[in-house]
């Protein structure tokens, strides 16, 4: 089992969120607000169930899943789409394929240099976020 992603993490960098949001069809006004946010990521694991919370002063997004088990994801408060999502370990990366209307939609989390890394992919856009451990 790769290193645990569990914990509370605060955003330290956020590259090309704008491109990712445009690919998701997020409107200009929401994008302007979203770009100013510092996200906090809280990742918890109970048994084989993960809970991932993305918290901000504007909106929160929480979902839970079991690794290797497809689930219905509704991205409430984000782009508001339904996906058939599947999270699996690929080496040291926890990867979530989000099948739905948008092509090439997935994210990957991993730990590198004690930081939590996240790549968010949609169509031809990649947003890269890095978080430092809080607790
Ligand atoms: C989610 C948001 C832009 C809509 C609001 C911005 C509120 C705080 O999906 C994400 O992380 C994965 C992996 O940890 C968990 O699903 C990142 C933040 C990027 C995309 C959409 C803007 C409206 C942001 C919830």
GROMACS .gro file of N, CA and C and ligand atoms in nm, residues 17 20-21 24 26 30-31 33-34 37 39 41 43 52-56 58-61 63 73 75 77-79 98 105 107-109 118 120 127 129 131, ligand 1:
model
  139
   17UNK      N    1  -0.581   2.665  -1.295
   17UNK     CA    2  -0.721   2.638  -1.257
   17UNK      C    3  -0.815   2.703  -1.358
   20UNK      N    4  -0.868   2.478  -1.656
   20UNK     CA    5  -0.951   2.364  -1.614
   20UNK      C    6  -1.097   2.406  -1.601
   21UNK      N    7  -1.119   2.523  -1.540
   21UNK     CA    8  -1.258   2.569  -1.523
   21UNK      C    9  -1.323   2.603  -1.657
   24UNK      N   10  -1.436   2.297  -1.813
   24UNK     CA   11  -1.558   2.246  -1.749
   24UNK      C   12  -1.681   2.333  -1.777
   26UNK      N   13  -1.730   2.650  -1.669
   26UNK     CA   14  -1.766   2.737  -1.557
   26UNK      C   15  -1.770   2.883  -1.606
   30UNK      N   16  -1.810   3.308  -1.166
   30UNK     CA   17  -1.769   3.203  -1.071
   30UNK      C   18  -1.619   3.178  -1.080
   31UNK      N   19  -1.565   3.184  -1.202
   31UNK     CA   20  -1.420   3.163  -1.219
   31UNK      C   21  -1.340   3.269  -1.145
   33UNK      N   22  -1.420   3.433  -0.879
   33UNK     CA   23  -1.423   3.404  -0.735
   33UNK      C   24  -1.334   3.285  -0.705
   34UNK      N   25  -1.350   3.179  -0.783
   34UNK     CA   26  -1.280   3.052  -0.756
   34UNK      C   27  -1.129   3.070  -0.762
   37UNK      N   28  -0.947   3.162  -0.433
   37UNK     CA   29  -0.962   3.076  -0.315
   37UNK      C   30  -0.835   2.998  -0.284
   39UNK      N   31  -0.771   2.651  -0.125
   39UNK     CA   32  -0.845   2.532  -0.085
   39UNK      C   33  -0.775   2.461   0.031
   41UNK      N   34  -0.767   2.069   0.174
   41UNK     CA   35  -0.806   1.932   0.139
   41UNK      C   36  -0.799   1.848   0.266
   43UNK      N   37  -0.845   1.464   0.383
   43UNK     CA   38  -0.860   1.326   0.333
   43UNK      C   39  -0.862   1.232   0.452
   52UNK      N   40  -1.303   1.253   0.087
   52UNK     CA   41  -1.219   1.365   0.044
   52UNK      C   42  -1.303   1.492   0.049
   53UNK      N   43  -1.256   1.588   0.127
   53UNK     CA   44  -1.327   1.716   0.138
   53UNK      C   45  -1.239   1.825   0.080
   54UNK      N   46  -1.296   1.903  -0.010
   54UNK     CA   47  -1.228   2.023  -0.060
   54UNK      C   48  -1.305   2.141  -0.001
   55UNK      N   49  -1.238   2.217   0.082
   55UNK     CA   50  -1.305   2.322   0.158
   55UNK      C   51  -1.253   2.459   0.115
   56UNK      N   52  -1.344   2.555   0.110
   56UNK     CA   53  -1.303   2.693   0.082
   56UNK      C   54  -1.407   2.786   0.142
   58UNK      N   55  -1.584   2.982  -0.015
   58UNK     CA   56  -1.693   3.002  -0.112
   58UNK      C   57  -1.785   2.880  -0.120
   59UNK      N   58  -1.725   2.765  -0.143
   59UNK     CA   59  -1.801   2.640  -0.152
   59UNK      C   60  -1.717   2.526  -0.099
   60UNK      N   61  -1.785   2.419  -0.064
   60UNK     CA   62  -1.716   2.295  -0.023
   60UNK      C   63  -1.762   2.184  -0.115
   61UNK      N   64  -1.674   2.087  -0.132
   61UNK     CA   65  -1.712   1.970  -0.211
   61UNK      C   66  -1.660   1.845  -0.140
   63UNK      N   67  -1.689   1.413  -0.111
   63UNK     CA   68  -1.741   1.288  -0.165
   63UNK      C   69  -1.664   1.172  -0.103
   73UNK      N   70  -2.081   0.989  -0.924
   73UNK     CA   71  -2.035   1.114  -0.866
   73UNK      C   72  -2.118   1.229  -0.920
   75UNK      N   73  -2.094   1.631  -0.911
   75UNK     CA   74  -2.000   1.736  -0.873
   75UNK      C   75  -2.075   1.863  -0.831
   77UNK      N   76  -2.184   2.191  -0.676
   77UNK     CA   77  -2.110   2.310  -0.637
   77UNK      C   78  -1.985   2.333  -0.721
   78UNK      N   79  -1.950   2.234  -0.804
   78UNK     CA   80  -1.839   2.252  -0.898
   78UNK      C   81  -1.904   2.277  -1.034
   79UNK      N   82  -1.895   2.181  -1.128
   79UNK     CA   83  -1.962   2.200  -1.256
   79UNK      C   84  -2.100   2.135  -1.257
   98UNK      N   85  -1.313   1.001  -1.428
   98UNK     CA   86  -1.450   1.054  -1.416
   98UNK      C   87  -1.518   1.048  -1.553
  105UNK      N   88  -1.141   1.329  -1.854
  105UNK     CA   89  -1.159   1.390  -1.722
  105UNK      C   90  -1.110   1.294  -1.614
  107UNK      N   91  -0.852   1.294  -1.218
  107UNK     CA   92  -0.754   1.359  -1.130
  107UNK      C   93  -0.661   1.255  -1.072
  108UNK      N   94  -0.546   1.302  -1.025
  108UNK     CA   95  -0.450   1.213  -0.959
  108UNK      C   96  -0.392   1.284  -0.838
  109UNK      N   97  -0.383   1.213  -0.728
  109UNK     CA   98  -0.321   1.262  -0.604
  109UNK      C   99  -0.199   1.177  -0.574
  118UNK      N  100  -0.182   1.735  -0.663
  118UNK     CA  101  -0.307   1.703  -0.732
  118UNK      C  102  -0.299   1.755  -0.874
  120UNK      N  103  -0.551   1.792  -1.198
  120UNK     CA  104  -0.690   1.785  -1.243
  120UNK      C  105  -0.690   1.798  -1.395
  127UNK      N  106  -0.478   2.128  -1.452
  127UNK     CA  107  -0.455   2.217  -1.339
  127UNK      C  108  -0.369   2.142  -1.239
  129UNK      N  109  -0.211   2.143  -0.859
  129UNK     CA  110  -0.220   2.202  -0.725
  129UNK      C  111  -0.125   2.129  -0.630
  131UNK      N  112  -0.026   2.104  -0.201
  131UNK     CA  113  -0.075   2.135  -0.066
  131UNK      C  114   0.031   2.096   0.036
  136LIG     C1  115  -1.206   2.084  -0.684
  136LIG     C2  116  -1.286   2.330  -0.873
  136LIG     C3  117  -1.384   2.444  -1.063
  136LIG     C4  118  -1.613   2.513  -1.024
  136LIG     C5  119  -1.630   2.673  -0.715
  136LIG     C6  120  -1.493   2.657  -0.662
  136LIG     C7  121  -1.500   2.594  -0.527
  136LIG     C8  122  -1.380   2.454  -0.365
  136LIG     O1  123  -1.217   1.807  -0.771
  136LIG     C9  124  -1.129   1.850  -0.704
  136LIG     O2  125  -1.053   1.772  -0.624
  136LIG    C10  126  -1.071   1.633  -0.629
  136LIG    C11  127  -0.947   1.567  -0.578
  136LIG     O3  128  -0.919   1.606  -0.447
  136LIG    C12  129  -1.186   1.596  -0.541
  136LIG     O4  130  -1.298   1.596  -0.618
  136LIG    C13  131  -1.090   1.994  -0.704
  136LIG    C14  132  -1.160   2.224  -0.693
  136LIG    C15  133  -1.154   2.273  -0.835
  136LIG    C16  134  -1.306   2.327  -1.021
  136LIG    C17  135  -1.531   2.424  -1.066
  136LIG    C18  136  -1.575   2.641  -0.957
  136LIG    C19  137  -1.668   2.669  -0.844
  136LIG    C20  138  -1.376   2.518  -0.500
  136LIG    C21  139  -1.469   2.335  -0.358
   0.00000   0.00000   0.00000
